[in-house]
Amino acid sequence: KAGVTQTPRYLIKTRGQQVTLSCSPISGHRSVSWYQQTPGQGLQFLFEYFSETQRNKGNFPGRFSGRQFSNSRSEMNVSTLELGDSALYLCASSLEGGGAQHFGDGTRLSIL
Amino acid sequence: GENVEQHPSTLSVQEGDSAVIKCTYSDSASNYFPWYKQELGKRPQLIIDIRSNVGEKKDQRIAVTLNKTAKHFSLHITETQPEDSAVYFCAASNINNDMRFGAGTRLTVKP
């Protein structure tokens, strides 16, 4: 069974631009969560989608948004990029919720 | 929302010694507590988890204990090896999969 796939692996953008990241969950998994990881900050929860609906949300500004499609694939969008948005963005999928999450390799976003 | 605190932030042990990492959580509705290991440049990997109806779980050299009353849980690694060196994250999740992570512990096992 294929694991969680994130694309692209690396991305370089400039301030003010917007970016879309993609996550394909493990087949059969309906829940997709997104996290921002920066050195010394651990894994900061962005949001979680289940059956195309945002079920949980972390404390990030509205510039961070996401969606989930009927095949459970999810996208995350960040608008008006800031230097502080440079980070590794990880997505994780799980079957339904309240259980083990499986992570992708992440997208490393660099803002110049 | 849930708040998870993890200690210590760094831990250095001699090969063969034990390592203990502790976490506390705030949401009494949390019922699932996983531990993840992240090696440098790699994705976090689930190493052990425990549910709120169990007090302790063991898998070879790794064990997790949970004290629901005190809202804390701990990871115990015995007979540590250099390949155990990594960053370890605890997490707490409720039934709606609202999972929050601790800040991580960087474990170094010296040969």
XYZ file of C-alpha atoms in Angstrom:
223
model
C 0.000 0.000 0.000
C 1.452 3.361 -0.995
C 2.194 5.811 1.800
C 1.226 9.443 2.129
C 2.501 11.433 -0.851
C 3.206 15.132 -0.775
C 4.049 17.325 -3.741
C 6.148 19.211 -4.442
C 9.027 18.231 -2.143
C 10.697 21.627 -2.366
C 9.394 25.048 -3.239
C 10.937 28.509 -3.376
C 8.705 31.555 -3.407
C 9.030 35.273 -2.754
C 7.149 37.420 -0.289
C 3.613 38.285 -1.335
C 3.158 35.264 -3.573
C 0.775 32.437 -2.872
C 1.408 28.706 -2.879
C -0.579 25.472 -3.061
C 0.676 22.210 -1.574
C -0.815 18.807 -2.276
C -1.245 15.686 -0.157
C -2.485 12.262 -1.252
C -3.403 10.100 1.746
C -3.018 6.372 2.142
C -5.752 4.592 0.208
C -8.860 4.273 2.383
C -7.844 7.018 4.795
C -10.465 9.748 5.053
C -8.803 12.132 7.484
C -5.976 14.448 6.438
C -4.181 16.781 8.836
C -1.644 19.491 8.047
C 1.254 20.626 10.246
C 3.915 23.286 10.051
C 7.331 22.291 11.357
C 10.042 24.843 12.077
C 13.297 24.365 14.023
C 12.565 24.587 17.726
C 8.786 24.881 17.234
C 7.857 21.268 16.877
C 4.758 20.354 14.926
C 2.206 23.141 14.822
C -1.296 21.975 13.893
C -2.856 23.828 10.964
C -6.123 22.008 10.249
C -7.732 18.637 9.715
C -10.129 17.591 6.981
C -12.521 14.690 7.059
C -14.991 13.840 4.291
C -14.315 17.139 2.502
C -15.066 19.188 5.627
C -12.680 21.057 7.888
C -13.209 19.393 11.245
C -10.450 20.971 13.352
C -8.414 24.130 13.057
C -5.258 25.394 14.731
C -4.225 28.952 15.535
C -3.001 30.147 12.180
C -4.123 33.294 10.316
C -6.676 33.171 7.542
C -3.891 33.276 4.952
C -3.627 29.542 5.560
C -6.487 27.579 4.063
C -7.151 24.122 2.768
C -9.623 21.818 1.180
C -10.253 18.156 0.655
C -11.603 16.465 -2.427
C -14.004 13.555 -2.737
C -11.080 11.147 -3.215
C -9.652 12.373 0.141
C -6.722 14.174 -1.486
C -6.093 17.500 0.193
C -4.532 20.798 -0.738
C -3.211 23.555 1.449
C -2.958 27.134 0.258
C -0.988 29.990 1.743
C -1.600 33.478 0.375
C 0.487 36.634 0.722
C 3.557 34.688 1.784
C 5.769 36.063 4.536
C 9.371 35.242 5.400
C 8.153 33.505 8.568
C 6.185 31.007 6.500
C 9.425 29.256 5.583
C 9.025 25.790 7.061
C 8.497 22.113 6.416
C 4.810 21.449 5.829
C 3.763 17.934 6.730
C 0.505 16.213 6.088
C -0.689 13.077 7.832
C -3.565 10.750 7.095
C -5.577 8.422 9.271
C -8.503 6.103 8.753
C -11.312 7.956 10.472
C -9.968 9.998 13.341
C -8.765 9.536 16.857
C -6.091 7.063 15.819
C -2.666 6.638 14.334
C -1.575 9.253 11.810
C 0.839 8.445 9.014
C 3.026 11.248 7.768
C 4.268 12.166 4.340
C 7.813 13.377 3.671
C 6.671 16.981 3.651
C 7.080 19.999 1.407
C 9.946 22.289 2.309
C 8.864 25.847 1.543
C 11.440 28.621 1.412
C 10.437 32.255 1.161
C 12.962 34.718 -0.233
C -8.059 23.444 22.450
C -5.592 20.856 23.673
C -2.205 21.938 25.004
C 0.618 19.405 25.263
C 3.826 20.116 27.141
C 6.882 17.909 26.750
C 10.039 17.632 28.851
C 12.965 17.641 28.605
C 13.708 19.432 25.341
C 17.083 17.688 25.097
C 18.295 14.461 26.666
C 21.707 12.868 26.461
C 22.324 9.337 27.758
C 25.064 6.754 27.574
C 24.455 3.707 25.427
C 22.735 1.026 27.489
C 21.125 3.497 29.892
C 17.405 4.237 30.037
C 15.712 7.377 28.731
C 12.439 8.859 29.961
C 10.435 11.610 28.256
C 7.391 13.111 29.934
C 4.329 14.891 28.583
C 1.306 16.553 30.128
C -1.967 17.422 28.425
C -4.817 19.747 29.290
C -7.946 18.365 27.605
C -9.649 15.700 29.702
C -11.446 14.533 26.531
C -8.164 13.349 25.015
C -8.224 9.596 24.660
C -5.370 8.695 22.326
C -1.668 9.294 23.002
C 0.879 8.421 20.302
C 4.632 8.842 20.292
C 6.554 9.641 17.139
C 10.253 9.371 16.320
C 11.729 11.708 13.740
C 15.232 11.099 12.478
C 17.114 13.911 10.799
C 15.603 14.751 7.421
C 12.905 12.106 7.675
C 9.200 11.983 8.367
C 7.848 11.383 11.879
C 7.215 7.677 12.446
C 4.784 6.238 14.971
C 6.683 4.091 17.481
C 4.063 3.340 20.123
C 0.643 4.571 21.191
C -1.759 4.131 24.064
C -5.449 4.697 24.570
C -7.057 6.151 27.662
C -8.486 2.839 28.819
C -4.989 1.400 29.289
C -2.392 2.406 31.868
C 0.718 0.934 30.304
C 1.861 -0.569 27.026
C 5.183 -2.151 26.138
C 6.851 -3.058 22.869
C 10.313 -4.587 23.303
C 12.571 -1.793 24.632
C 9.879 0.873 24.468
C 7.067 1.436 26.946
C 4.482 4.132 27.508
C 2.621 4.844 30.747
C -0.493 6.954 31.159
C -1.881 8.614 34.274
C -5.307 9.940 33.332
C -5.947 11.515 36.701
C -2.783 13.591 36.551
C -3.061 14.032 32.751
C 0.444 12.938 32.025
C 2.067 10.184 30.012
C 5.649 9.097 29.567
C 7.866 7.271 27.105
C 10.461 4.889 28.478
C 13.304 3.522 26.363
C 15.497 0.881 27.972
C 18.932 -0.343 26.876
C 19.338 2.642 24.577
C 21.342 2.287 21.370
C 22.940 4.943 19.141
C 20.194 4.376 16.548
C 17.659 5.583 19.118
C 19.118 9.075 18.649
C 16.355 11.226 17.148
C 13.699 13.775 18.038
C 10.722 12.270 19.858
C 7.275 13.853 19.859
C 4.357 13.052 22.097
C 0.810 13.908 21.066
C -2.706 13.862 22.457
C -5.871 13.483 20.450
C -9.570 13.426 21.138
C -12.213 11.358 19.389
C -12.517 13.970 16.638
C -8.857 13.579 15.695
C -7.906 17.002 17.014
C -4.285 15.964 17.606
C -1.764 18.297 19.200
C 1.934 17.640 19.558
C 4.491 18.421 22.190
C 7.514 20.528 21.243
C 9.777 17.497 20.928
C 12.746 15.998 22.777
C 16.094 15.629 21.092
C 17.580 12.368 22.386
C 21.271 11.700 21.925
C 22.666 8.270 22.796
C 26.434 8.334 23.199
C 28.283 5.156 22.242
